[in-house]
Short mmCIF file of C-alpha atoms and ligand atoms in Angstrom, two decimals:
data_model
loop_
_atom_site.label_atom_id
_atom_site.label_comp_id
_atom_site.label_asym_id
_atom_site.label_seq_id
_atom_site.Cartn_x
_atom_site.Cartn_y
_atom_site.Cartn_z
CA MET A 417 0.00 0.67 0.49
CA SER A 418 1.68 3.71 -0.94
CA VAL A 419 -1.39 5.87 -0.01
CA TYR A 420 0.01 10.38 -0.70
CA LEU A 421 -1.52 12.44 1.82
CA ASP A 422 0.71 15.49 1.44
CA TYR A 423 0.24 17.16 -0.71
CA ASN A 424 0.42 20.36 1.59
CA ALA A 425 4.86 19.74 1.50
CA SER A 426 4.15 18.73 -2.72
CA THR A 427 2.08 17.65 -4.83
CA PRO A 428 3.31 15.26 -7.99
CA ILE A 429 3.22 16.97 -11.82
CA ASP A 430 -0.38 17.74 -13.50
CA PRO A 431 0.06 15.56 -16.51
CA ARG A 432 -1.89 18.93 -18.03
CA VAL A 433 1.50 20.15 -17.16
CA ALA A 434 4.30 17.82 -18.83
CA GLU A 435 2.34 18.43 -21.89
CA VAL A 436 3.33 21.98 -22.11
CA MET A 437 7.11 20.38 -20.71
CA ASN A 438 7.54 18.21 -23.04
CA SER A 439 7.06 20.88 -25.57
CA ALA A 440 8.97 23.31 -24.38
CA MET A 441 11.78 20.58 -23.98
CA ALA A 442 11.44 20.46 -27.51
CA GLY A 443 11.93 22.84 -28.88
CA ALA A 444 11.60 25.91 -26.88
CA TYR A 445 16.24 26.19 -26.50
CA GLY A 446 16.73 29.84 -26.86
CA ASN A 447 16.98 32.84 -24.83
CA PRO A 448 14.07 34.78 -23.76
CA SER A 449 15.17 38.11 -24.68
CA SER A 450 16.77 36.95 -27.33
CA LEU A 451 15.53 39.09 -30.46
CA HIS A 452 16.54 36.35 -33.46
CA TRP A 453 13.66 33.25 -34.52
CA ALA A 454 14.98 31.05 -31.67
CA GLY A 455 14.37 33.62 -28.54
CA SER A 456 10.73 33.88 -30.00
CA PRO A 457 9.56 30.97 -28.64
CA ALA A 458 10.45 30.26 -25.74
CA ARG A 459 9.38 34.50 -24.74
CA GLU A 460 5.42 33.76 -25.39
CA LEU A 461 5.91 30.64 -23.13
CA VAL A 462 7.63 33.26 -20.57
CA GLU A 463 4.80 36.28 -21.62
CA ASN A 464 1.95 33.55 -22.21
CA GLY A 465 2.59 31.82 -18.88
CA ARG A 466 2.92 35.03 -16.82
CA ARG A 467 -0.47 35.90 -18.04
CA GLN A 468 -1.81 32.87 -17.41
CA VAL A 469 -1.21 33.62 -13.44
CA ALA A 470 -1.68 37.34 -14.17
CA ASP A 471 -6.05 35.58 -15.15
CA PHE A 472 -5.17 33.50 -12.37
CA LEU A 473 -4.50 36.11 -9.89
CA GLY A 474 -7.04 38.45 -11.30
CA CYS A 475 -3.74 41.45 -11.39
CA ARG A 476 -2.50 42.95 -14.94
CA ALA A 477 0.70 40.34 -15.93
CA GLU A 478 3.32 43.19 -16.39
CA GLU A 479 2.69 42.93 -12.50
CA ILE A 480 3.97 39.22 -11.68
CA VAL A 481 7.05 38.12 -11.59
CA PHE A 482 8.15 34.75 -11.39
CA THR A 483 10.88 34.47 -8.83
CA SER A 484 12.78 30.68 -8.17
CA GLY A 485 9.44 29.87 -5.28
CA GLY A 486 7.97 30.38 -1.92
CA SER A 487 10.51 31.23 -0.48
CA GLU A 488 11.96 33.45 -2.13
CA ALA A 489 9.10 34.98 -3.13
CA ASN A 490 8.28 35.67 0.04
CA ASN A 491 11.90 36.63 0.96
CA PHE A 492 11.88 39.19 -2.26
CA ALA A 493 8.52 40.61 -0.41
CA LEU A 494 10.35 41.22 3.01
CA LYS A 495 13.30 42.33 1.99
CA GLY A 496 12.68 44.30 -0.99
CA ARG A 497 10.51 46.22 0.44
CA TYR A 498 12.68 47.02 3.91
CA PHE A 499 15.70 48.07 0.98
CA ALA A 500 12.89 50.53 -1.74
CA ALA A 501 11.92 51.74 1.61
CA GLY A 502 15.27 53.13 3.14
CA HIS A 503 13.39 53.20 6.68
CA LYS A 504 15.72 54.91 9.86
CA SER A 505 13.90 53.06 12.33
CA PRO A 506 11.62 50.41 10.52
CA HIS A 507 8.92 48.13 11.74
CA ILE A 508 7.27 45.24 9.53
CA ILE A 509 4.47 43.49 11.02
CA THR A 510 3.24 39.03 10.29
CA THR A 511 1.86 36.97 12.74
CA ARG A 512 3.44 34.08 15.24
CA ILE A 513 2.37 31.33 12.37
CA GLU A 514 3.27 31.98 9.78
CA HIS A 515 6.16 29.84 6.96
CA PRO A 516 9.64 29.78 7.80
CA ALA A 517 9.70 31.86 4.39
CA ILE A 518 8.12 34.62 6.29
CA VAL A 519 9.13 33.89 9.97
CA ALA A 520 13.67 33.32 9.12
CA PRO A 521 13.67 36.82 6.28
CA CYS A 522 12.26 39.12 9.30
CA ARG A 523 14.84 37.88 12.05
CA PHE A 524 17.58 38.82 9.09
CA LEU A 525 15.52 42.31 9.48
CA GLU A 526 15.60 42.20 12.89
CA ARG A 527 19.68 42.06 12.76
CA LEU A 528 20.12 44.57 10.28
CA GLY A 529 17.23 46.60 13.38
CA THR A 530 13.61 46.24 12.19
CA ARG A 531 11.08 46.36 14.91
CA ILE A 532 9.06 42.86 14.37
CA THR A 533 5.39 42.97 15.89
CA TRP A 534 4.11 38.86 15.52
CA LEU A 535 0.76 38.72 15.50
CA PRO A 536 -1.09 36.19 17.95
CA VAL A 537 -3.37 33.75 16.93
CA ASP A 538 -6.51 32.26 19.14
CA GLY A 539 -7.15 28.84 19.18
CA THR A 540 -7.79 27.69 15.84
CA GLY A 541 -5.17 29.95 14.65
CA ARG A 542 -6.55 33.06 13.36
CA ILE A 543 -5.39 36.19 14.32
CA ASP A 544 -7.53 38.91 14.89
CA PRO A 545 -7.25 42.60 12.79
CA ASP A 546 -8.28 44.75 15.81
CA ASP A 547 -4.82 42.90 17.46
CA LEU A 548 -3.03 44.36 13.72
CA ALA A 549 -4.99 47.89 14.12
CA ARG A 550 -3.15 48.63 17.12
CA ALA A 551 0.27 47.19 15.83
CA ILE A 552 0.52 49.65 13.75
CA SER A 553 2.61 52.38 13.88
CA ALA A 554 4.60 55.69 11.63
CA ASP A 555 7.62 54.16 10.92
CA THR A 556 5.32 50.58 10.24
CA ILE A 557 7.01 49.88 7.22
CA LEU A 558 4.80 46.40 5.20
CA ILE A 559 2.05 43.87 6.92
CA SER A 560 2.23 40.77 5.60
CA VAL A 561 0.04 37.81 7.16
CA MET A 562 -0.18 34.08 5.63
CA HIS A 563 -4.02 33.43 4.02
CA ALA A 564 -3.57 29.81 5.06
CA ASN A 565 -1.45 28.15 6.91
CA ASN A 566 0.22 25.39 5.76
CA GLU A 567 0.21 22.75 8.97
CA THR A 568 -3.69 23.23 10.24
CA GLY A 569 -4.49 24.72 7.32
CA THR A 570 -6.55 27.54 8.66
CA ILE A 571 -7.18 30.75 6.84
CA GLN A 572 -6.71 34.06 7.76
CA PRO A 573 -9.79 37.19 7.79
CA ILE A 574 -6.89 39.29 4.90
CA GLU A 575 -9.84 41.31 3.77
CA ALA A 576 -10.42 42.23 7.53
CA CYS A 577 -6.64 43.07 7.45
CA SER A 578 -5.50 44.42 4.20
CA ARG A 579 -8.66 47.19 4.45
CA ILE A 580 -6.96 48.49 7.72
CA ALA A 581 -3.72 48.63 6.20
CA ARG A 582 -5.06 50.56 3.23
CA LYS A 583 -6.28 52.71 5.27
CA HIS A 584 -3.48 54.17 6.50
CA GLY A 585 -1.60 54.02 3.07
CA ILE A 586 0.98 50.42 4.20
CA PRO A 587 1.59 47.77 1.85
CA PHE A 588 0.47 44.74 2.49
CA HIS A 589 1.74 40.92 1.99
CA THR A 590 0.22 37.85 2.20
CA ASP A 591 1.32 33.67 1.96
CA ALA A 592 -0.69 32.56 -0.72
CA ALA A 593 1.19 29.71 -1.13
CA GLN A 594 -0.30 27.21 0.64
CA SER A 595 -4.33 28.75 -0.61
CA ALA A 596 -4.24 28.83 -4.95
CA GLY A 597 -5.90 26.01 -5.80
CA LYS A 598 -7.79 25.78 -3.08
CA ILE A 599 -9.46 28.80 -2.23
CA PRO A 600 -10.40 31.93 -4.31
CA THR A 601 -7.16 34.66 -4.56
CA ARG A 602 -7.64 36.88 -6.49
CA VAL A 603 -5.65 39.63 -5.26
CA ASP A 604 -8.30 42.76 -5.13
CA GLU A 605 -11.34 40.97 -3.63
CA LEU A 606 -7.95 39.73 -0.78
CA GLY A 607 -6.82 43.49 -0.92
CA VAL A 608 -3.18 42.62 -1.06
CA ASP A 609 -0.37 44.73 -2.75
CA LEU A 610 2.06 41.45 -3.36
CA LEU A 611 1.16 37.90 -3.59
CA THR A 612 3.26 35.05 -3.18
CA ILE A 613 2.50 31.68 -5.43
CA ALA A 614 4.78 29.09 -4.84
CA GLY A 615 4.66 26.01 -8.22
CA HIS A 616 4.71 22.92 -6.41
CA LYS A 617 1.99 22.96 -4.41
CA ILE A 618 -0.46 23.75 -8.14
CA TYR A 619 1.00 20.48 -10.14
CA ALA A 620 3.54 22.05 -11.24
CA PRO A 621 7.41 21.64 -10.76
CA LYS A 622 9.88 22.66 -7.68
CA GLY A 623 11.46 25.46 -8.34
CA ILE A 624 8.77 27.61 -9.65
CA GLY A 625 6.75 30.73 -7.73
CA ALA A 626 5.92 33.79 -8.56
CA LEU A 627 5.25 37.48 -7.10
CA TYR A 628 2.48 39.03 -7.80
CA ILE A 629 3.42 43.49 -6.83
CA ARG A 630 0.55 46.03 -7.23
CA ASN A 631 1.85 48.18 -10.18
CA GLY A 632 3.54 50.93 -8.22
CA LEU A 633 4.71 49.18 -5.44
CA GLN A 634 8.95 49.68 -5.64
CA LEU A 635 10.87 46.65 -4.78
CA GLU A 636 14.66 46.67 -4.55
CA PRO A 637 15.77 43.31 -6.29
CA LEU A 638 17.97 40.65 -4.53
CA ILE A 639 19.08 39.76 -7.28
CA HIS A 640 20.79 42.53 -9.46
CA GLY A 641 22.24 42.24 -13.34
CA ALA A 642 20.26 42.12 -16.58
CA GLY A 643 17.39 44.24 -16.54
CA HIS A 644 15.03 41.32 -16.83
CA GLU A 645 11.81 40.77 -15.59
CA GLY A 646 11.54 44.46 -16.23
CA GLY A 647 14.33 45.12 -13.71
CA ARG A 648 12.63 43.38 -10.82
CA ARG A 649 15.05 39.67 -11.09
CA ALA A 650 18.17 38.68 -12.96
CA GLY A 651 18.05 35.80 -14.93
CA THR A 652 17.31 34.61 -17.94
CA GLU A 653 13.80 32.86 -17.51
CA SER A 654 13.67 29.68 -17.60
CA ALA A 655 10.54 28.70 -20.25
CA LEU A 656 10.01 25.48 -19.30
CA LEU A 657 9.32 26.59 -15.37
CA ALA A 658 7.25 29.93 -16.33
CA GLY A 659 4.69 28.11 -18.90
CA ALA A 660 4.61 24.37 -16.22
CA LEU A 661 3.18 27.26 -13.98
CA GLY A 662 1.62 28.59 -16.27
CA LYS A 663 -0.74 25.95 -17.03
CA ALA A 664 -0.73 24.85 -13.13
CA CYS A 665 -3.20 28.32 -12.89
CA GLU A 666 -4.73 28.16 -15.96
CA LEU A 667 -6.05 24.76 -14.62
CA ALA A 668 -6.12 26.17 -11.35
CA ARG A 669 -8.95 28.64 -11.56
CA ASP A 670 -11.69 25.12 -11.63
CA LEU A 671 -11.94 25.37 -8.78
CA GLY A 672 -14.81 22.07 -8.16
CA PRO A 673 -12.58 19.49 -8.22
CA MET A 674 -11.71 21.00 -4.13
CA GLU A 675 -15.64 20.28 -3.50
CA GLN A 676 -15.09 16.59 -3.55
CA VAL A 677 -11.59 17.60 -1.84
CA ARG A 678 -14.00 19.05 0.96
CA GLU A 679 -16.07 15.98 0.49
CA LEU A 680 -13.16 12.77 1.67
CA ARG A 681 -11.21 14.60 3.65
CA ASP A 682 -14.82 15.64 6.58
CA ARG A 683 -15.26 12.16 5.70
CA PHE A 684 -11.84 10.96 6.68
CA TRP A 685 -12.61 13.32 9.94
CA HIS A 686 -15.99 11.42 11.30
CA GLY A 687 -14.13 8.48 10.03
CA LEU A 688 -11.76 8.42 12.97
CA ARG A 689 -13.93 10.29 15.33
CA GLU A 690 -16.22 7.00 15.31
CA ARG A 691 -12.89 5.29 15.88
CA PHE A 692 -10.92 7.24 18.18
CA GLY A 693 -14.17 9.99 19.95
CA GLU A 694 -12.41 12.50 22.33
CA GLN A 695 -8.98 10.13 21.42
CA VAL A 696 -8.38 12.94 18.27
CA VAL A 697 -9.33 16.36 18.47
CA LEU A 698 -8.59 19.36 15.33
CA ASN A 699 -6.31 21.37 15.39
CA GLY A 700 -6.92 24.34 13.28
CA HIS A 701 -10.70 25.81 12.55
CA PRO A 702 -13.39 23.92 12.34
CA GLU A 703 -15.01 26.02 9.57
CA LEU A 704 -12.60 28.27 8.22
CA ARG A 705 -10.27 26.09 6.48
CA LEU A 706 -7.73 25.27 3.40
CA PRO A 707 -10.91 22.07 2.61
CA ASN A 708 -8.03 19.61 1.95
CA THR A 709 -5.68 20.16 5.32
CA LEU A 710 -6.48 17.83 7.73
CA ASN A 711 -5.14 18.49 10.99
CA VAL A 712 -5.56 16.15 14.51
CA ALA A 713 -3.25 15.32 17.32
CA PHE A 714 -3.97 11.21 18.53
CA ALA A 715 -4.24 12.75 22.60
CA GLY A 716 -1.20 10.99 24.62
CA ARG A 717 0.62 9.26 21.45
CA VAL A 718 3.29 10.66 19.13
CA GLY A 719 2.44 11.09 16.05
CA SER A 720 5.97 10.01 14.08
CA GLU A 721 5.56 7.11 15.73
CA ILE A 722 1.69 6.43 14.64
CA LEU A 723 3.36 7.34 10.74
CA ALA A 724 6.15 5.46 12.67
CA ARG A 725 3.01 2.37 11.89
CA LEU A 726 2.15 2.74 8.42
CA PRO A 727 4.85 3.30 7.00
CA GLY A 728 2.59 3.32 3.54
CA VAL A 729 0.77 6.31 3.76
CA ALA A 730 2.83 9.51 3.38
CA ALA A 731 1.99 12.29 5.75
CA SER A 732 3.87 14.87 8.12
CA THR A 733 3.37 15.66 12.25
CA GLY A 734 3.52 18.76 13.79
CA SER A 735 5.37 17.39 16.53
CA ALA A 736 9.67 17.33 16.46
CA CYS A 737 11.80 15.05 18.51
CA HIS A 738 14.34 17.22 20.12
CA ALA A 739 17.39 15.76 22.70
CA GLY A 740 15.28 13.69 23.74
CA ARG A 741 12.17 15.96 24.03
CA ILE A 742 8.65 16.54 22.25
CA GLU A 743 8.83 19.59 20.63
CA LEU A 744 5.56 21.36 19.24
CA SER A 745 5.64 23.00 15.67
CA PRO A 746 5.90 27.09 16.45
CA VAL A 747 2.21 27.21 14.69
CA LEU A 748 0.51 24.59 17.58
CA GLU A 749 2.80 26.65 20.59
CA ALA A 750 1.01 29.92 19.63
CA MET A 751 -3.00 28.03 19.29
CA GLY A 752 -1.98 27.60 22.89
CA VAL A 753 -1.79 22.79 22.28
CA PRO A 754 -1.52 21.57 24.58
CA PRO A 755 2.21 18.90 24.27
CA HIS A 756 0.03 16.30 25.74
CA VAL A 757 -2.50 16.73 22.84
CA GLY A 758 0.06 18.35 20.05
CA MET A 759 2.62 15.37 20.55
CA GLY A 760 -0.13 13.22 18.88
CA THR A 761 -0.34 15.22 15.39
CA VAL A 762 -0.55 14.32 12.10
CA ARG A 763 -1.23 15.83 9.68
CA PHE A 764 -3.11 14.74 5.87
CA SER A 765 -4.02 17.02 3.11
CA LEU A 766 -5.39 15.77 0.49
CA GLY A 767 -5.21 16.25 -2.98
CA ARG A 768 -7.24 16.31 -6.63
CA SER A 769 -5.99 12.62 -6.83
CA THR A 770 -7.22 11.83 -3.85
CA THR A 771 -9.53 9.11 -3.27
CA ALA A 772 -12.35 7.01 -0.99
CA GLU A 773 -10.53 3.84 -0.84
CA GLU A 774 -7.43 5.42 0.18
CA ILE A 775 -9.97 7.04 2.58
CA GLU A 776 -10.77 3.81 3.70
CA THR A 777 -7.60 1.55 4.13
CA VAL A 778 -5.61 4.51 5.96
CA VAL A 779 -9.00 4.71 8.29
CA ALA A 780 -8.78 1.11 9.18
CA CYS A 781 -4.78 1.47 9.65
CA LEU A 782 -4.88 3.91 11.54
CA SER A 783 -7.58 2.20 14.20
CA GLY A 784 -5.29 -0.63 14.46
CA ILE A 785 -3.79 1.10 16.88
CA PRO A 786 -3.68 1.23 20.64
CA VAL A 787 -6.43 4.30 21.74
CA THR A 788 -5.04 4.90 25.00
CA VAL A 789 -0.75 5.16 25.39
CA ASP A 790 0.89 1.90 25.75
C1 PLP B 1563 3.00 28.54 3.40
C2 PLP B 1563 4.47 28.56 2.41
N1 PLP B 1563 5.21 28.71 2.66
C3 PLP B 1563 5.89 29.05 1.76
C4 PLP B 1563 6.53 27.69 1.43
C5 PLP B 1563 7.91 27.29 0.18
O1 PLP B 1563 7.67 27.89 -0.53
P1 PLP B 1563 8.47 26.64 -1.58
O2 PLP B 1563 10.01 25.51 -1.14
O3 PLP B 1563 8.49 26.81 -3.10
O4 PLP B 1563 10.58 28.49 -1.49
C6 PLP B 1563 5.78 26.87 1.69
C7 PLP B 1563 6.44 25.66 1.36
O5 PLP B 1563 5.82 24.69 2.25
C8 PLP B 1563 4.35 27.81 2.59
O6 PLP B 1563 4.14 25.74 2.85
#
């Protein structure tokens, strides 16, 4: 048995995306910047891909910069804004439940003298927009709040937060690496100025992502060189990867398949409740949550030990063993999940190809695990 339930970690490449890549490999070997005949097919792939990403996010093509993935897009938003603002005592507001691709650049900017406010979350993993409003100061140069959390799937009140940011004239970034393709991510509906997506979370390959930058917002490039990407990211573009991300975005516009995923996810949860009752706890918001994510804690057990008993099931844990001690992830800790519950956390994340049979098989396998601690 091998069942893949780790789509929040990465997705397989959709065959329709692979088709675009195969034809790119066969013909588009020229440099997209070259003006001769060999440059044209490559340039077309890059610019068509950019248009498809823009259509998906509801913005203009020139507002999309290709990056190597979600981490680079997040770094570009934070550091690019820091250097462009050139503020003497800058302040950035973010949350306690961000991905390391936001936390680490914030820590770096802290070393350069930036004050960072880390907004708290409630037990479901949501921030309170009132906390954001109170944190704003005259020095705030950027607000960055993730759209949906990678571990729990909890969705943040982005529209309310971006309205507050706009009222104060502060650029607002959201990391939509997990939400894209699962819930709507149109930039004008969200009201954001910067938005991150990552190809390998939406059935494109690893190594490609994009940052949406609202027209008029200046960011200092991370990579200086020639004038690629409108002077915002130097380096010859990969037509292969840009074409792949574009196709993946075109496919991701249809959120219809997510309804089936949500049904399977809910069936999974009910199966676990039937077997484990109160011994299994849901981490994250019961409704305001990505349709594919099921983060559960088996009280009194250890997540990695549960997964070790199910070698055919690919899923993630929410705790790690450090120096003989079980440590909760910073996300679960910020939510105030008690350690004896949180240590038994397993994140199951479903995707387009997940079947009812797979879910039934995994529930049956989990049912073989003793309810109480050995
Ligand atoms: C919320 C979030 N942001 C950013 C990233 C980083 O994306 P990438 O792996 O493409 O650098 C991830 C990947 O796990 C993520 O889940």
